[in-house]
Amino acid sequence: PMSDTAPKDGPRGAASDLAHFERADEERAIAQTAGGDRAAFRQLVERHHRGVFRLAYRVLGTAADAEDATQETFVRAYQAIDRFDPRWRFSTWLYRIALNYCRDRLRRSAPGARPESVEVAAIDADGGATTPEMSAVRAERTRWLRGAMDRLAPKYRIALVLKDVEEMPYGEMRRLLRLPITTRPVFISALQAS
């Protein structure tokens, strides 16, 4: 059976550290997938679907867009599995594919074209509202946050989501985004100026 523990190698909410799916099992599933074994790929999808969806949702803002991005991520991963570099964590490779898709999708969409109906619970982690007033305040804060994120260039939005929402360490962000070590202060300065 699989557990739903938090990941150790990707966004904090990704379903990545499953008790009975050790790294050796993952490596075996990758090799079997490269050989055409679809059942092995299903194991990889089951392990990483939640993390990819969560990341896409946080970047794109809607469940429908995130599900499209998640599906496209796994299609692309399956098609490119023979190019996977085992020096990377599989989750990092998947998140890179997902972020590339999300970045392209954001570039194609007009600013503010996304729906305003972002689920408050996805941004507000302290639980559900107990009064209509609290619900209205949370909804307004969500609209404000979504508007602010919509004004960011895709590369800054992705960096913000990875660091401040997913709490990804800078080293992992640099590897995922393929940034030089000196980029961290530049990104932080640019985000603060936006």
CSV table of C-alpha atoms in Angstrom, one decimal:
chain,number,residue,atom,x,y,z
A,1,PRO,CA,0.0,0.0,0.0
A,2,MET,CA,1.1,3.6,-0.6
A,3,SER,CA,1.2,6.4,1.9
A,4,ASP,CA,0.6,10.1,1.4
A,5,THR,CA,3.7,11.5,3.1
A,6,ALA,CA,5.3,14.8,2.0
A,7,PRO,CA,8.1,14.7,-0.4
A,8,LYS,CA,11.8,14.9,0.3
A,9,ASP,CA,12.9,15.9,-3.2
A,10,GLY,CA,10.4,18.3,-4.6
A,11,PRO,CA,7.6,20.8,-3.7
A,12,ARG,CA,6.6,20.2,-0.1
A,13,GLY,CA,3.1,19.0,-1.0
A,14,ALA,CA,4.0,16.5,-3.7
A,15,ALA,CA,3.3,12.8,-3.1
A,16,SER,CA,6.9,11.8,-3.4
A,17,ASP,CA,8.0,9.8,-0.4
A,18,LEU,CA,5.8,6.7,-0.6
A,19,ALA,CA,6.8,4.0,1.9
A,20,HIS,CA,6.9,1.0,-0.5
A,21,PHE,CA,8.3,2.8,-3.5
A,22,GLU,CA,11.9,3.2,-2.8
A,23,ARG,CA,14.4,4.9,-5.1
A,24,ALA,CA,15.5,1.5,-6.4
A,25,ASP,CA,11.9,0.7,-7.3
A,26,GLU,CA,11.6,4.0,-9.1
A,27,GLU,CA,14.8,3.4,-11.0
A,28,ARG,CA,13.5,0.0,-12.0
A,29,ALA,CA,10.2,1.5,-13.1
A,30,ILE,CA,12.0,4.1,-15.2
A,31,ALA,CA,14.1,1.4,-16.9
A,32,GLN,CA,11.0,-0.8,-17.5
A,33,THR,CA,9.1,2.2,-18.9
A,34,ALA,CA,11.9,2.9,-21.3
A,35,GLY,CA,11.5,-0.7,-22.4
A,36,GLY,CA,7.8,0.0,-23.1
A,37,ASP,CA,6.2,-1.3,-19.9
A,38,ARG,CA,3.1,0.9,-19.4
A,39,ALA,CA,2.3,-0.7,-16.0
A,40,ALA,CA,5.7,0.5,-14.8
A,41,PHE,CA,4.9,4.0,-16.1
A,42,ARG,CA,1.5,3.9,-14.2
A,43,GLN,CA,3.5,3.4,-11.0
A,44,LEU,CA,5.5,6.5,-11.8
A,45,VAL,CA,2.3,8.5,-12.5
A,46,GLU,CA,0.7,7.3,-9.3
A,47,ARG,CA,3.7,8.3,-7.3
A,48,HIS,CA,4.2,11.8,-8.9
A,49,HIS,CA,0.7,12.9,-10.1
A,50,ARG,CA,-0.2,14.8,-6.9
A,51,GLY,CA,3.1,16.8,-6.8
A,52,VAL,CA,3.0,17.7,-10.5
A,53,PHE,CA,-0.7,18.7,-10.2
A,54,ARG,CA,0.0,20.8,-7.1
A,55,LEU,CA,2.9,22.6,-8.8
A,56,ALA,CA,0.9,23.3,-12.0
A,57,TYR,CA,-2.1,24.5,-9.9
A,58,ARG,CA,0.0,26.9,-8.0
A,59,VAL,CA,1.5,28.3,-11.2
A,60,LEU,CA,-1.5,28.3,-13.4
A,61,GLY,CA,-4.3,29.0,-10.9
A,62,THR,CA,-7.1,26.7,-11.9
A,63,ALA,CA,-7.7,23.0,-11.4
A,64,ALA,CA,-8.7,22.6,-15.1
A,65,ASP,CA,-5.4,24.2,-16.3
A,66,ALA,CA,-3.4,22.2,-13.7
A,67,GLU,CA,-5.0,18.9,-14.8
A,68,ASP,CA,-4.2,19.7,-18.5
A,69,ALA,CA,-0.6,20.6,-17.5
A,70,THR,CA,-0.3,17.4,-15.4
A,71,GLN,CA,-1.6,15.2,-18.2
A,72,GLU,CA,0.7,16.9,-20.8
A,73,THR,CA,3.7,16.6,-18.4
A,74,PHE,CA,3.2,12.8,-18.2
A,75,VAL,CA,2.7,12.4,-21.9
A,76,ARG,CA,5.9,14.3,-22.5
A,77,ALA,CA,7.7,12.4,-19.9
A,78,TYR,CA,6.6,9.1,-21.4
A,79,GLN,CA,7.7,10.1,-24.8
A,80,ALA,CA,11.1,11.3,-23.5
A,81,ILE,CA,11.8,8.7,-20.9
A,82,ASP,CA,14.8,7.4,-22.8
A,83,ARG,CA,16.4,10.8,-22.4
A,84,PHE,CA,16.0,10.9,-18.6
A,85,ASP,CA,19.4,11.5,-16.9
A,86,PRO,CA,19.6,9.3,-13.8
A,87,ARG,CA,21.9,11.9,-12.1
A,88,TRP,CA,18.7,14.0,-11.6
A,89,ARG,CA,15.9,13.0,-9.3
A,90,PHE,CA,12.9,11.8,-11.4
A,91,SER,CA,10.7,14.2,-9.6
A,92,THR,CA,12.9,17.2,-10.5
A,93,TRP,CA,12.9,16.1,-14.1
A,94,LEU,CA,9.1,15.9,-14.1
A,95,TYR,CA,8.8,19.3,-12.4
A,96,ARG,CA,11.1,20.7,-15.1
A,97,ILE,CA,8.8,19.4,-17.8
A,98,ALA,CA,5.7,20.7,-15.9
A,99,LEU,CA,7.2,24.1,-15.5
A,100,ASN,CA,8.2,24.4,-19.1
A,101,TYR,CA,4.6,23.6,-20.1
A,102,CYS,CA,3.2,26.1,-17.5
A,103,ARG,CA,5.6,28.8,-18.7
A,104,ASP,CA,4.6,28.3,-22.3
A,105,ARG,CA,0.9,28.3,-21.3
A,106,LEU,CA,1.4,31.6,-19.4
A,107,ARG,CA,3.2,33.2,-22.3
A,108,ARG,CA,0.3,32.3,-24.6
A,109,SER,CA,-2.4,33.5,-22.3
A,110,ALA,CA,-3.3,37.2,-22.1
A,111,PRO,CA,-2.6,38.8,-18.7
A,112,GLY,CA,-5.7,38.6,-16.5
A,113,ALA,CA,-7.3,36.1,-18.8
A,114,ARG,CA,-7.5,33.5,-16.1
A,115,PRO,CA,-10.7,33.1,-14.1
A,116,GLU,CA,-10.8,34.8,-10.7
A,117,SER,CA,-12.3,31.8,-9.0
A,118,VAL,CA,-9.1,30.4,-7.4
A,119,GLU,CA,-9.9,28.2,-4.5
A,120,VAL,CA,-9.2,30.1,-1.3
A,121,ALA,CA,-8.1,27.0,0.5
A,122,ALA,CA,-5.2,26.6,-2.0
A,123,ILE,CA,-3.7,29.9,-0.8
A,124,ASP,CA,-5.0,30.2,2.7
A,125,ALA,CA,-3.7,27.3,4.7
A,126,ASP,CA,-5.3,28.1,8.1
A,127,GLY,CA,-8.6,26.2,7.3
A,128,GLY,CA,-12.1,27.1,6.3
A,129,ALA,CA,-13.9,30.3,7.1
A,130,THR,CA,-16.3,30.2,10.0
A,131,THR,CA,-18.2,33.4,9.1
A,132,PRO,CA,-19.4,35.1,5.9
A,133,GLU,CA,-17.2,38.0,6.8
A,134,MET,CA,-14.1,35.9,7.1
A,135,SER,CA,-15.0,34.2,3.8
A,136,ALA,CA,-15.3,37.5,2.1
A,137,VAL,CA,-12.0,38.7,3.4
A,138,ARG,CA,-10.2,35.6,2.3
A,139,ALA,CA,-11.9,35.8,-1.2
A,140,GLU,CA,-10.7,39.4,-1.5
A,141,ARG,CA,-7.2,38.5,-0.4
A,142,THR,CA,-7.2,35.7,-2.9
A,143,ARG,CA,-8.3,38.0,-5.8
A,144,TRP,CA,-5.6,40.5,-4.8
A,145,LEU,CA,-2.9,37.8,-4.7
A,146,ARG,CA,-4.0,36.3,-8.0
A,147,GLY,CA,-3.9,39.8,-9.5
A,148,ALA,CA,-0.4,40.5,-8.2
A,149,MET,CA,0.8,37.1,-9.5
A,150,ASP,CA,-0.8,37.8,-12.9
A,151,ARG,CA,1.3,40.9,-13.3
A,152,LEU,CA,4.5,39.0,-12.8
A,153,ALA,CA,6.4,37.7,-15.8
A,154,PRO,CA,6.2,33.9,-15.9
A,155,LYS,CA,9.8,33.4,-14.8
A,156,TYR,CA,9.2,35.4,-11.7
A,157,ARG,CA,5.8,33.9,-11.0
A,158,ILE,CA,7.3,30.4,-11.2
A,159,ALA,CA,10.2,31.4,-8.9
A,160,LEU,CA,7.8,32.9,-6.4
A,161,VAL,CA,5.6,29.8,-6.4
A,162,LEU,CA,8.6,27.5,-5.9
A,163,LYS,CA,10.2,29.5,-3.1
A,164,ASP,CA,7.4,31.1,-1.2
A,165,VAL,CA,4.4,28.8,-1.8
A,166,GLU,CA,6.1,25.4,-2.2
A,167,GLU,CA,9.0,26.3,0.1
A,168,MET,CA,11.6,24.8,-2.2
A,169,PRO,CA,15.2,25.3,-1.2
A,170,TYR,CA,17.3,27.7,-3.4
A,171,GLY,CA,19.6,24.9,-4.5
A,172,GLU,CA,16.7,22.8,-5.8
A,173,MET,CA,15.2,25.9,-7.5
A,174,ARG,CA,18.5,26.6,-9.2
A,175,ARG,CA,18.8,23.0,-10.5
A,176,LEU,CA,15.1,22.9,-11.6
A,177,LEU,CA,15.2,26.3,-13.3
A,178,ARG,CA,18.8,25.8,-14.5
A,179,LEU,CA,20.0,29.1,-13.0
A,180,PRO,CA,23.5,30.1,-12.0
A,181,ILE,CA,24.3,30.3,-8.3
A,182,THR,CA,24.4,34.2,-8.4
A,183,THR,CA,20.8,34.3,-9.7
A,184,ARG,CA,19.1,34.1,-6.3
A,185,PRO,CA,19.8,37.7,-5.2
A,186,VAL,CA,18.7,39.0,-8.7
A,187,PHE,CA,15.4,37.1,-8.6
A,188,ILE,CA,14.7,38.2,-5.1
A,189,SER,CA,15.4,41.8,-6.0
A,190,ALA,CA,13.2,41.6,-9.1
A,191,LEU,CA,10.3,40.1,-7.1
A,192,GLN,CA,10.6,42.8,-4.5
A,193,ALA,CA,10.6,45.5,-7.2
A,194,SER,CA,7.5,44.1,-9.0
